[in-house]
Structures are given as structure tokens and as C-alpha cells.
CSV table of C-alpha atoms in Angstrom, one decimal:
chain,number,residue,atom,x,y,z
V,1,MET,CA,27.3,50.5,17.3
V,2,ARG,CA,25.4,49.1,14.7
V,3,LYS,CA,28.3,47.5,13.2
V,4,ILE,CA,29.4,45.9,16.9
V,5,LYS,CA,25.7,44.3,17.2
V,6,GLY,CA,25.7,42.7,13.9
V,7,VAL,CA,29.8,41.4,14.2
V,8,PHE,CA,28.9,40.0,17.6
V,9,SER,CA,26.0,38.0,16.3
V,10,VAL,CA,27.9,37.1,13.0
V,11,ILE,CA,30.5,35.6,15.7
V,12,LEU,CA,27.8,34.2,18.4
V,13,LEU,CA,25.4,32.5,15.4
V,14,VAL,CA,29.2,30.8,14.0
V,15,SER,CA,29.7,29.1,17.4
V,16,LEU,CA,26.2,27.9,17.3
V,17,ILE,CA,26.7,26.4,14.0
V,18,SER,CA,30.2,25.1,15.2
V,19,LEU,CA,28.9,23.0,18.0
V,20,LEU,CA,26.1,21.9,15.6
V,21,MET,CA,28.6,20.2,13.6
V,22,SER,CA,29.9,18.4,15.6
V,23,PHE,CA,27.0,16.4,16.4
V,24,MET,CA,26.8,15.9,12.6
V,25,ASN,CA,28.1,12.2,12.4
V,26,VAL,CA,25.4,11.2,15.5
V,27,PRO,CA,22.7,8.7,14.1
V,28,MET,CA,18.9,9.3,14.4
V,29,ALA,CA,16.1,7.6,15.4
V,30,GLN,CA,14.4,6.3,11.8
V,31,THR,CA,10.7,4.8,11.8
V,32,SER,CA,10.3,1.4,10.7
V,33,SER,CA,7.6,-0.9,9.9
V,34,GLN,CA,7.9,-3.4,12.4
V,35,ILE,CA,6.6,-4.8,15.5
V,36,THR,CA,8.6,-6.3,17.8
V,37,VAL,CA,7.6,-8.8,20.6
V,38,TYR,CA,9.2,-8.4,23.3
V,39,LYS,CA,9.5,-11.7,26.3
V,40,GLU,CA,7.2,-11.5,29.3
V,41,VAL,CA,6.9,-12.6,32.1
V,42,GLY,CA,2.9,-13.0,33.5
V,43,SER,CA,0.0,-13.4,31.1
V,44,ALA,CA,-2.6,-11.3,30.3
V,45,ASN,CA,-5.6,-9.7,32.2
V,46,LEU,CA,-7.9,-9.8,29.6
V,47,LYS,CA,-10.8,-8.4,32.2
V,48,ALA,CA,-8.7,-5.1,32.0
V,49,PRO,CA,-7.0,-5.4,29.2
V,50,GLY,CA,-3.8,-3.2,28.8
V,51,THR,CA,-3.2,-2.8,32.6
V,52,GLU,CA,-1.0,-5.7,32.7
V,53,SER,CA,2.7,-4.4,34.4
V,54,PHE,CA,5.0,-5.1,31.5
V,55,TRP,CA,2.8,-3.1,28.5
V,56,LYS,CA,3.9,-0.2,30.6
V,57,ASN,CA,7.8,-0.8,29.3
V,58,ILE,CA,7.4,-1.9,26.0
V,59,PRO,CA,6.3,1.7,23.2
V,60,TRP,CA,3.4,1.5,21.0
V,61,THR,CA,4.1,1.8,17.5
V,62,ASN,CA,1.3,4.1,15.5
V,63,LEU,CA,0.3,2.6,12.2
V,64,SER,CA,-2.1,5.1,9.5
V,65,LEU,CA,-4.7,3.1,8.1
V,66,SER,CA,-6.2,4.7,4.9
V,67,ALA,CA,-9.3,3.8,2.8
V,68,ASN,CA,-10.4,0.7,1.6
V,69,ILE,CA,-12.6,1.3,-1.0
V,70,PRO,CA,-11.4,5.3,-2.2
V,71,ASN,CA,-13.8,8.0,-2.8
V,72,ALA,CA,-16.5,7.3,-0.4
V,73,PRO,CA,-17.3,8.7,2.8
V,74,THR,CA,-17.5,5.7,4.7
V,75,SER,CA,-14.2,4.5,4.1
V,76,GLY,CA,-10.9,5.0,6.0
V,77,LEU,CA,-12.7,7.1,9.2
V,78,THR,CA,-9.8,5.5,11.5
V,79,HIS,CA,-6.8,7.6,10.5
V,80,ASN,CA,-4.9,5.1,12.7
V,81,ILE,CA,-4.2,2.5,15.4
V,82,MET,CA,-1.4,1.8,17.8
V,83,VAL,CA,0.0,-1.6,18.6
V,84,LYS,CA,1.9,-3.1,20.5
V,85,ALA,CA,3.2,-7.2,21.1
V,86,ALA,CA,4.6,-9.0,24.0
V,87,TRP,CA,5.0,-13.3,24.9
V,88,ASN,CA,5.4,-15.2,27.2
V,89,GLY,CA,7.0,-19.3,26.6
V,90,SER,CA,3.4,-20.3,25.8
V,91,ASP,CA,1.0,-17.1,24.5
V,92,ILE,CA,1.5,-14.4,21.9
V,93,MET,CA,-0.1,-11.1,22.9
V,94,VAL,CA,-1.2,-8.0,20.8
V,95,LEU,CA,-2.7,-4.5,22.1
V,96,VAL,CA,-4.1,-2.4,19.7
V,97,LYS,CA,-5.9,0.5,20.7
V,98,TRP,CA,-7.4,3.1,18.4
V,99,GLN,CA,-9.9,6.0,18.5
V,100,ALA,CA,-13.5,6.0,18.4
V,101,PRO,CA,-15.4,9.5,19.6
V,102,ASN,CA,-18.7,7.7,18.7
V,103,PRO,CA,-18.6,3.7,19.7
V,104,ALA,CA,-21.4,1.5,18.2
V,105,PHE,CA,-22.6,-0.3,21.5
V,106,GLY,CA,-25.5,-3.0,21.0
V,107,ALA,CA,-25.4,-3.1,17.5
V,108,TRP,CA,-25.8,-6.9,16.6
V,109,SER,CA,-23.5,-8.1,14.3
V,110,ALA,CA,-25.8,-10.0,10.7
V,111,ALA,CA,-24.1,-12.7,11.4
V,112,ALA,CA,-25.0,-13.6,15.3
V,113,ALA,CA,-28.2,-12.3,14.2
V,114,GLY,CA,-28.6,-14.8,11.7
V,115,ILE,CA,-28.1,-18.0,13.9
V,116,ASP,CA,-31.1,-16.3,16.9
V,117,PRO,CA,-34.3,-15.7,15.4
V,118,SER,CA,-35.2,-13.6,18.4
V,119,ALA,CA,-32.6,-10.7,17.2
V,120,SER,CA,-33.4,-7.3,16.7
V,121,GLY,CA,-31.5,-3.7,16.6
V,122,PRO,CA,-29.0,-2.1,13.7
V,123,GLY,CA,-27.0,-3.2,11.8
V,124,LEU,CA,-28.9,-6.4,10.6
V,125,PHE,CA,-28.2,-5.9,6.6
V,126,ARG,CA,-26.6,-3.2,6.0
V,127,ILE,CA,-27.9,-0.3,3.5
V,128,ILE,CA,-26.3,1.4,0.4
V,129,GLU,CA,-26.8,5.4,0.1
V,130,ILE,CA,-26.7,5.9,-3.3
V,131,THR,CA,-24.3,9.1,-5.2
V,132,PRO,CA,-26.0,12.1,-4.6
V,133,GLY,CA,-28.1,13.6,-7.6
V,134,ALA,CA,-28.5,10.1,-8.9
V,135,LYS,CA,-31.8,9.4,-10.3
V,136,TYR,CA,-33.8,6.0,-10.6
V,137,ASP,CA,-36.5,5.0,-13.0
V,138,VAL,CA,-38.7,2.1,-13.3
V,139,MET,CA,-39.2,0.9,-16.4
V,140,SER,CA,-42.0,-1.2,-17.0
V,141,ASN,CA,-41.6,-3.4,-20.3
V,142,TYR,CA,-39.0,-4.8,-18.1
V,143,THR,CA,-42.9,-7.2,-17.7
V,144,THR,CA,-40.6,-10.4,-15.4
V,145,TYR,CA,-38.9,-7.5,-12.9
V,146,TYR,CA,-40.6,-5.8,-9.8
V,147,THR,CA,-39.0,-3.2,-7.6
V,148,ILE,CA,-40.3,-2.0,-4.5
V,149,VAL,CA,-40.1,2.0,-4.2
V,150,ASN,CA,-40.8,2.9,-0.4
V,151,GLY,CA,-42.6,0.3,0.6
V,152,LYS,CA,-44.7,-0.4,-2.5
V,153,GLN,CA,-44.1,-2.7,-5.2
V,154,GLU,CA,-43.8,-1.8,-8.6
V,155,THR,CA,-43.3,-4.0,-11.7
V,156,GLY,CA,-40.5,-3.2,-13.6
V,157,ARG,CA,-36.7,-3.0,-13.6
V,158,LEU,CA,-34.8,-0.9,-11.5
V,159,PHE,CA,-32.4,1.8,-13.5
V,160,LEU,CA,-29.9,4.2,-11.4
V,161,SER,CA,-28.4,6.8,-13.0
V,162,TYR,CA,-25.6,8.9,-12.8
V,163,ASP,CA,-23.1,11.2,-14.7
V,164,GLY,CA,-24.8,9.8,-18.0
V,165,LEU,CA,-24.7,6.2,-16.5
V,166,SER,CA,-27.5,4.5,-16.7
V,167,VAL,CA,-27.4,0.8,-14.8
V,168,GLY,CA,-29.9,-1.7,-14.4
V,169,MET,CA,-30.5,-3.1,-10.7
V,170,PRO,CA,-31.2,-6.6,-9.9
V,171,ASN,CA,-35.0,-8.6,-10.4
V,172,GLY,CA,-36.9,-7.7,-6.7
V,173,SER,CA,-34.6,-4.4,-6.3
V,174,GLN,CA,-36.2,-2.5,-3.1
V,175,ILE,CA,-35.2,1.5,-1.9
V,176,GLN,CA,-36.5,4.4,-0.5
V,177,VAL,CA,-36.3,7.9,-1.4
V,178,LEU,CA,-36.0,10.5,1.3
V,179,SER,CA,-37.3,13.7,1.2
V,180,ASN,CA,-34.5,15.5,0.5
V,181,GLY,CA,-33.9,13.0,-3.1
V,182,THR,CA,-31.5,10.8,-1.0
V,183,ILE,CA,-31.7,7.2,-2.4
V,184,LEU,CA,-31.5,4.4,-0.2
V,185,PHE,CA,-30.8,0.7,-1.3
V,186,TYR,CA,-31.9,-1.9,1.2
V,187,HIS,CA,-30.9,-5.6,0.9
V,188,SER,CA,-28.1,-5.3,-0.6
V,189,LEU,CA,-26.1,-8.1,-1.5
V,190,ARG,CA,-22.6,-8.2,-2.0
V,191,PRO,CA,-22.5,-8.7,-6.1
V,192,VAL,CA,-24.6,-5.3,-5.4
V,193,GLU,CA,-21.9,-3.9,-4.1
V,194,ARG,CA,-19.7,-4.6,-7.1
V,195,ILE,CA,-22.0,-3.6,-9.4
V,196,LEU,CA,-22.8,-0.2,-8.0
V,197,TYR,CA,-19.2,0.9,-6.8
V,198,ASN,CA,-18.1,0.6,-10.3
V,199,SER,CA,-21.0,2.3,-11.8
V,200,GLY,CA,-20.1,5.3,-9.6
V,201,LEU,CA,-23.3,5.3,-7.3
V,202,PHE,CA,-22.0,3.4,-3.7
V,203,TYR,CA,-21.9,6.7,-2.2
V,204,GLY,CA,-21.6,4.7,1.1
V,205,TYR,CA,-23.3,2.3,3.9
V,206,TYR,CA,-26.2,4.5,5.9
V,207,THR,CA,-26.5,4.7,9.1
V,208,ASN,CA,-28.8,7.2,11.5
V,209,SER,CA,-29.0,7.5,15.2
V,210,THR,CA,-31.4,4.3,15.5
V,211,TRP,CA,-29.1,2.1,12.2
V,212,TYR,CA,-25.7,1.6,12.2
V,213,TYR,CA,-23.2,-1.7,12.7
V,214,PRO,CA,-20.4,-3.3,14.8
V,215,ASP,CA,-17.3,-1.7,15.3
V,216,ARG,CA,-14.2,-4.0,15.0
V,217,VAL,CA,-10.6,-4.6,14.8
V,218,ALA,CA,-8.7,-7.3,12.8
V,219,MET,CA,-5.1,-8.2,12.8
V,220,MET,CA,-4.1,-10.5,9.4
V,221,TRP,CA,-1.3,-12.8,8.9
V,222,TYR,CA,-0.3,-13.1,5.7
V,223,MET,CA,0.4,-16.8,5.0
V,224,GLY,CA,1.8,-17.2,1.6
V,225,SER,CA,5.2,-17.4,0.1
V,226,GLY,CA,7.1,-14.6,-0.1
V,227,THR,CA,6.9,-10.9,1.1
V,228,PRO,CA,3.8,-9.2,0.5
V,229,SER,CA,3.2,-6.1,-1.4
V,230,MET,CA,-0.7,-5.3,-1.2
V,231,ASP,CA,-3.0,-5.4,1.6
V,232,GLY,CA,-6.9,-5.3,0.0
V,233,MET,CA,-9.7,-6.7,-0.5
V,234,HIS,CA,-11.6,-8.2,-3.6
V,235,ILE,CA,-14.9,-6.6,-3.9
V,236,GLY,CA,-16.8,-9.2,-5.0
V,237,GLY,CA,-19.4,-12.3,-4.9
V,238,LYS,CA,-21.3,-14.0,-2.3
V,239,PHE,CA,-18.7,-17.2,-3.7
V,240,PRO,CA,-16.7,-17.3,-6.6
V,241,GLY,CA,-17.4,-17.5,-9.5
V,242,GLN,CA,-20.9,-16.4,-8.6
V,243,GLN,CA,-23.5,-15.6,-11.4
V,244,PHE,CA,-25.8,-12.8,-10.5
V,245,ASP,CA,-27.9,-11.0,-12.6
V,246,GLY,CA,-25.9,-12.2,-16.0
V,247,GLU,CA,-22.5,-11.2,-14.4
V,248,ASN,CA,-20.4,-13.9,-13.7
V,249,PHE,CA,-18.3,-12.8,-10.4
V,250,THR,CA,-14.7,-14.6,-10.1
V,251,TYR,CA,-13.7,-13.4,-6.4
V,252,ALA,CA,-16.1,-14.0,-3.1
V,253,GLY,CA,-16.0,-10.2,-1.8
V,254,GLY,CA,-13.6,-10.2,0.8
V,255,SER,CA,-10.9,-12.3,-0.6
V,256,LEU,CA,-7.6,-11.4,-0.6
V,257,LYS,CA,-6.0,-9.2,-3.7
V,258,GLN,CA,-2.3,-10.2,-3.3
V,259,VAL,CA,-1.9,-12.1,-6.2
V,260,GLY,CA,-0.9,-16.1,-4.9
V,261,GLY,CA,-1.7,-15.0,-1.1
V,262,SER,CA,-3.9,-16.5,1.6
V,263,ALA,CA,-4.3,-15.7,5.6
V,264,ASN,CA,-5.2,-15.4,8.6
V,265,ILE,CA,-7.3,-13.2,10.2
V,266,TRP,CA,-8.6,-12.5,13.7
V,267,MET,CA,-11.7,-11.0,13.6
V,268,TRP,CA,-12.6,-8.8,16.7
V,269,VAL,CA,-16.5,-7.9,16.5
V,270,SER,CA,-18.3,-5.6,19.3
V,271,GLY,CA,-21.6,-6.9,18.5
V,272,ALA,CA,-20.9,-10.7,19.0
V,273,THR,CA,-17.4,-11.4,20.6
V,274,TRP,CA,-17.1,-8.5,22.8
V,275,ASN,CA,-18.1,-10.2,26.6
V,276,ASN,CA,-19.7,-7.8,27.7
V,277,ASP,CA,-23.3,-6.3,29.1
V,278,SER,CA,-23.2,-4.6,26.1
V,279,ASP,CA,-23.0,-7.4,23.4
V,280,PRO,CA,-26.6,-8.8,22.3
V,281,ALA,CA,-24.6,-12.0,21.7
V,282,PHE,CA,-23.0,-12.6,24.8
V,283,LYS,CA,-25.8,-11.1,27.0
V,284,ALA,CA,-28.2,-13.6,25.1
V,285,ASN,CA,-25.7,-16.8,25.9
V,286,LEU,CA,-25.9,-17.1,22.4
V,287,TRP,CA,-21.8,-19.2,22.3
V,288,ASP,CA,-23.5,-21.5,24.9
V,289,ASN,CA,-26.0,-22.3,22.9
V,290,LYS,CA,-25.0,-25.8,21.3
V,291,THR,CA,-28.1,-25.8,19.2
V,292,LEU,CA,-27.4,-22.7,17.7
V,293,THR,CA,-23.3,-23.1,16.9
V,294,GLY,CA,-23.5,-26.6,16.0
V,295,LEU,CA,-19.9,-26.5,18.8
V,296,PRO,CA,-19.7,-26.5,22.0
V,297,TYR,CA,-18.0,-23.4,22.8
V,298,VAL,CA,-17.3,-22.4,26.5
V,299,ASP,CA,-16.9,-18.9,27.2
V,300,ASN,CA,-15.1,-18.9,30.4
V,301,GLY,CA,-15.7,-15.4,30.8
V,302,GLN,CA,-14.0,-14.1,28.1
V,303,GLY,CA,-14.1,-13.0,24.6
V,304,PHE,CA,-13.3,-14.0,21.2
V,305,ALA,CA,-11.5,-13.3,17.8
V,306,VAL,CA,-13.3,-15.0,15.3
V,307,PRO,CA,-10.5,-17.6,13.0
V,308,LEU,CA,-10.6,-16.6,9.5
V,309,TYR,CA,-8.8,-17.3,6.3
V,310,THR,CA,-8.6,-15.9,3.0
V,311,ASN,CA,-7.3,-16.7,0.3
V,312,ASN,CA,-7.4,-14.8,-3.5
V,313,THR,CA,-10.9,-16.2,-4.4
V,314,ASN,CA,-12.7,-16.5,-0.9
V,315,MET,CA,-13.1,-16.1,2.7
V,316,TYR,CA,-13.6,-18.9,5.6
V,317,GLU,CA,-14.0,-19.2,8.4
V,318,VAL,CA,-11.2,-21.5,10.2
V,319,ASP,CA,-12.8,-24.0,13.0
V,320,CYS,CA,-16.6,-22.6,12.7
V,321,SER,CA,-20.1,-24.1,11.9
V,322,GLY,CA,-20.6,-21.6,9.1
V,323,ILE,CA,-21.5,-18.7,11.4
V,324,TRP,CA,-19.6,-15.9,9.8
V,325,TYR,CA,-18.7,-17.6,6.6
V,326,ALA,CA,-18.0,-21.5,5.0
V,327,PRO,CA,-16.1,-23.0,6.7
V,328,VAL,CA,-12.4,-24.3,5.6
V,329,LYS,CA,-13.4,-27.5,6.4
V,330,SER,CA,-16.8,-29.5,6.7
V,331,SER,CA,-15.6,-31.7,9.2
V,332,GLY,CA,-12.1,-32.5,11.0
V,333,LEU,CA,-11.8,-29.1,12.5
V,334,GLU,CA,-11.9,-29.4,16.5
V,335,GLY,CA,-11.5,-26.5,18.8
V,336,SER,CA,-13.3,-23.1,19.3
V,337,LEU,CA,-14.5,-20.0,18.4
V,338,PHE,CA,-12.1,-19.2,22.2
V,339,PHE,CA,-8.7,-20.0,20.6
V,340,ILE,CA,-8.2,-16.6,20.1
V,341,LYS,CA,-9.0,-15.0,23.3
V,342,THR,CA,-10.4,-11.7,23.7
V,343,GLY,CA,-10.4,-8.4,25.8
V,344,ALA,CA,-11.8,-5.2,25.4
V,345,THR,CA,-13.0,-2.2,27.2
V,346,TYR,CA,-13.6,1.3,25.7
V,347,SER,CA,-12.4,4.5,27.2
V,348,GLY,CA,-11.8,7.8,27.5
V,349,GLY,CA,-12.7,8.0,23.4
V,350,TYR,CA,-10.7,5.1,22.5
V,351,TRP,CA,-11.1,1.2,22.1
V,352,THR,CA,-8.2,-1.2,22.8
V,353,VAL,CA,-8.3,-4.8,22.6
V,354,GLU,CA,-6.1,-7.5,23.8
V,355,TYR,CA,-5.2,-10.5,21.7
V,356,VAL,CA,-4.0,-13.4,23.7
V,357,ARG,CA,-3.2,-17.0,21.0
V,358,PRO,CA,-0.8,-20.4,22.0
V,359,LEU,CA,2.3,-20.2,19.6
V,360,ALA,CA,1.9,-23.1,18.2
V,361,VAL,CA,-1.7,-24.7,16.5
V,362,PRO,CA,-2.6,-27.8,16.5
V,363,SER,CA,-1.7,-30.0,13.5
V,364,ASN,CA,-4.6,-29.4,11.7
V,365,TYR,CA,-4.8,-25.6,12.1
V,366,SER,CA,-1.4,-25.5,9.9
V,367,GLN,CA,-2.2,-24.5,7.3
V,368,TYR,CA,-5.2,-21.8,8.0
V,369,MET,CA,-3.6,-20.4,11.4
V,370,PRO,CA,0.2,-19.8,11.4
V,371,ASN,CA,3.3,-21.2,14.1
V,372,ILE,CA,4.6,-18.5,16.0
V,373,THR,CA,8.1,-19.5,17.0
V,374,THR,CA,11.4,-16.9,17.2
V,375,GLY,CA,13.7,-16.8,14.3
V,376,LYS,CA,11.0,-16.1,11.7
V,377,THR,CA,9.6,-12.9,10.0
V,378,TYR,CA,6.0,-12.4,10.1
V,379,TYR,CA,3.8,-10.1,7.9
V,380,VAL,CA,1.0,-8.9,9.3
V,381,ALA,CA,-1.9,-5.9,8.5
V,382,PHE,CA,-4.6,-4.5,10.7
V,383,ALA,CA,-7.8,-3.1,10.1
V,384,ALA,CA,-10.5,-0.8,11.8
V,385,TRP,CA,-14.3,-0.1,11.5
V,386,GLN,CA,-16.4,3.0,12.9
V,387,GLY,CA,-20.0,0.9,13.2
V,388,LYS,CA,-21.6,4.1,13.4
V,389,GLU,CA,-20.0,6.2,10.9
V,390,GLY,CA,-20.9,3.5,8.6
V,391,GLU,CA,-18.0,1.5,8.1
V,392,THR,CA,-18.9,-1.8,7.5
V,393,LEU,CA,-17.8,-5.6,6.6
V,394,PHE,CA,-15.7,-4.2,3.4
V,395,ASP,CA,-16.0,-0.1,3.5
V,396,LYS,CA,-13.1,-0.2,6.4
V,397,SER,CA,-9.9,1.8,7.8
V,398,ILE,CA,-7.0,-0.2,6.7
V,399,THR,CA,-2.6,-0.6,6.7
V,400,SER,CA,-1.7,0.6,3.0
V,401,SER,CA,0.6,-2.2,3.3
V,402,PHE,CA,2.5,-5.6,5.6
V,403,LEU,CA,4.3,-4.5,8.3
V,404,GLN,CA,7.3,-7.2,9.4
V,405,LEU,CA,6.3,-9.0,13.0
V,406,SER,CA,9.7,-10.9,14.4
V,407,LEU,CA,9.9,-12.7,18.3
V,408,SER,CA,12.5,-11.1,20.4
V,409,GLY,CA,14.2,-12.0,23.5
V,410,LEU,CA,14.5,-8.7,24.5
V,411,SER,CA,11.5,-7.5,27.5
V,412,SER,CA,11.8,-4.1,26.5
V,413,PRO,CA,13.8,-2.5,24.1
V,414,PRO,CA,17.6,-1.3,24.5
V,415,ALA,CA,17.8,1.8,25.7
V,416,PRO,CA,19.4,4.7,23.2
V,417,PRO,CA,22.7,4.9,22.9
V,418,ILE,CA,25.1,7.5,24.5
V,419,VAL,CA,25.8,9.9,22.0
V,420,SER,CA,29.7,10.1,21.0
V,421,ILE,CA,31.3,12.7,19.0
V,422,ASN,CA,34.5,11.9,17.3
V,423,PRO,CA,37.5,13.5,19.8
V,424,LEU,CA,38.9,15.0,17.1
V,425,VAL,CA,35.7,16.6,15.9
V,426,MET,CA,35.0,18.0,19.5
V,427,ASP,CA,38.6,19.4,19.9
V,428,VAL,CA,38.4,21.8,16.7
V,429,THR,CA,34.8,22.7,17.6
V,430,ILE,CA,35.3,24.0,21.5
V,431,ALA,CA,38.7,25.5,19.9
V,432,GLY,CA,36.7,27.3,17.7
V,433,VAL,CA,34.3,28.2,20.2
V,434,VAL,CA,37.3,29.6,22.6
V,435,VAL,CA,38.8,31.3,19.9
V,436,SER,CA,35.2,33.5,19.0
V,437,LEU,CA,34.7,33.9,22.8
V,438,ILE,CA,38.1,36.0,22.7
V,439,ALA,CA,37.3,37.9,19.6
V,440,LEU,CA,33.7,38.9,21.1
V,441,GLY,CA,35.5,39.8,24.5
V,442,ILE,CA,38.2,41.8,22.3
V,443,ILE,CA,35.0,43.8,20.7
V,444,TRP,CA,33.5,44.2,23.7
V,445,VAL,CA,36.5,45.9,25.7
V,446,MET,CA,36.4,48.6,22.5
V,447,TYR,CA,33.1,49.1,22.5
V,448,ARG,CA,33.5,49.9,25.6
V,449,ARG,CA,36.6,53.0,25.4
């Protein structure tokens, strides 16, 4: 009986393998590092982003994100972002969605607060948490230096040491030492961030229940020639060539690492560019105040993405008065922060942000922002920030490389191909299965006897 069952099992297995073999030449779906922009009829509803009917026919592209600053606990906290895109003949619409279990509502953008003296709330400047186990010392023989420790000013230079390395900090450095020995470095400047990171002293940005930073999301469009190979940014000075505490900082913080490249960035900031009651900048009608912004911005009830331009040495604003970064030109660019409109919602643990921008840009923008047309491949990248977890500015989650993006004439992906099998393979397979079944029948009859 055991022999009969064994033979029965072998023949059944052979039959199944025969059926599977008939599908060996059928191509399987492959993942791709591409984003297709589908042609749609209709326009965006930025008050309810993602609810437009045409989005239902467009699948999400799920992109993995990684740490912009390796080994920092507050970098790379967003593990993936979902993207889909459409165009309607005049505008491009890009929809992004990512998980944010602990969203940052009501956090002021430092840039927005910088032009509004009444600004209050978390995120006005960055606090760096020094690597656990590090020690500090104020060397009093540096008589021209002073250091502030726990609110008390002392004469001398601050030195931070860890793992046998001791690093002198700039004049006027301020730290707070918590009861558990944690050292917090206040009023961190961009060069300080690089000094601490290169010395192994940068642990991450400090947050607590009342001190945190805005959530953000950004889309980058490569503007250089050729195919970019690196998505990343320099940790540098306030501006290229900055002399700071005896060091020369070749690059500005935020400038593109891709050699010889440049890029346009669309940056949405929950604390400043989200048209919502939870956004302090809109709540204070900040963008309607020409005396503060220097430009006659009109929001029309919508949010926006900050238009930025970066090259290998610096980061600029494309059409602003220098709110976030230095303007790319001191004059001659007229328009609005609302050239790239956005709508945003938070629901079910996810941010959803929709970008809308005209396909074509004015001629005086074209050096800094891409004209988007059919028949051309663009290279794009994405980044996301979890502000309450410590991600801010240079410490974030990014796509590890650029992705290809192109406009399609289709309104949705084509239907999957009908599975076709070589007739000869099918005939042989069916014959084999029939023979196997006959053999099983004969064995069964013999067994019954």
C-alpha cells in the first residue's frame, strides 16, 4: 500500500511540473525605476488632493527611501513614499503619499518665523544632540573665547570629546547638559553640523513633546546634462567659501552632490506652505503681507511648494525675496511662490500632498526650472521629513538614486497581456498529463483488486 501511494504521489508531482513547464516562456512583470505621467482630462482639486476621479486609474509607484546622513538616528526614518503623476495638456500633477505616525502640526518653519517677529513655537532653530557618552570641557586658557553651559556664561573654549577624539567648538558655543548626561548643542550653524558629523559627535536633532520641526516633502528635477548617478547633498557652510572658526567651507549646506549637476526642487513645508488652520504661516496670513515677503503673493486659498534651485556649491530660491535661501537673482524674476500650487491632507496616519505646476515655464525661469514636454525623459528624486522624530533640513529620508519620468499619451497603464502558450508545448504537456492520469487509473484498479 505504501508503494502504491508513493507511485501515486510521484506521478501527481510529475503532472504538476508538466503544467508549470508550459508557462516557462511567459514573461513576468518586472519592477522599474520609472514614473509614467498619464494624460488625463480634468484638473486638480487641491482642497481634496488625491480624490480626483482620474487618480483611480493610475497605480502607485512605491519608492524606497534611505538616510541622507548615514548612522544618524534621526535620518532615514521614512522608509518609503508612494508616487503617481498625471498631465492634462497644460499642467502636471504629482501626487505623493507617505506614512507619518506622529505628524508635526503647528511647527513653525524657521524661515517663516524669521520674517515674522511674532512667530512662536517649536522649530525656530535646530538643537543637536551630541553622541551619547561624549564629554565636554571648557578650557579657560582660551581667554578670548566664552562658552555658555546650562545658561551660565564661562570664559574659555568648549571642547567636546568622544572615543579619543577632542574637537574645539566655535566661540560663543552654548550647550545644555541634561540630568542623564545628554549634551545638547544650541543655535547650531551649518558649519557646526558638518564639524560635529565629521568628528562622530553628531547623534541627531533633538526633539521632545514641545520642541520639534515641520514635516516636509520635496521633489527634485535634475537640470544637468547626462544621466545623474547620485542623489544627495553636501553638509557645508552657510555659503560656498565661508570662513568659519579657521576652516574654509567649499560647499554650502544643501548643495547638490552630483558632480557638474544642478536641480530644481519643489519643497512643501507643513509649518509654512500648507494652507490649513494648523499651519502657523497661513493662520497669520503671512503670505498676504507684502511688507514682510517683499513680493505681492496671492494664495487664492491654496498652498504652495517653495521653488528652489541647487548646483554643486549652493542652494537658492528661484522666485522669492530670500526667505529660505538667497535668491538666485536679485531682480528680474517676477511671479509668485504659488507658481507650484499644492494641496495637502493628513488622514489615517498618512500625509497626502499634490503638486500642480504649469508644464511650460516663463523664459526667465527656464535656467532654473524645467520645461516639461512629451518625448523627453526627466530624472527626478524625492525626499521626506518626519519633523517630530528629528528629521530637519539636511537630516532626512531620500531616494538613493534618480528615477526616470516621462509624459505618456495614455490615460492609464495598458491592460496586462493575455497569457499565450506555445501550441506545441501545450500539446505535449496535455499528452503527458493524460498519460499520467491513465497510469494512475490502471494502478488504482490493480490496487482495488
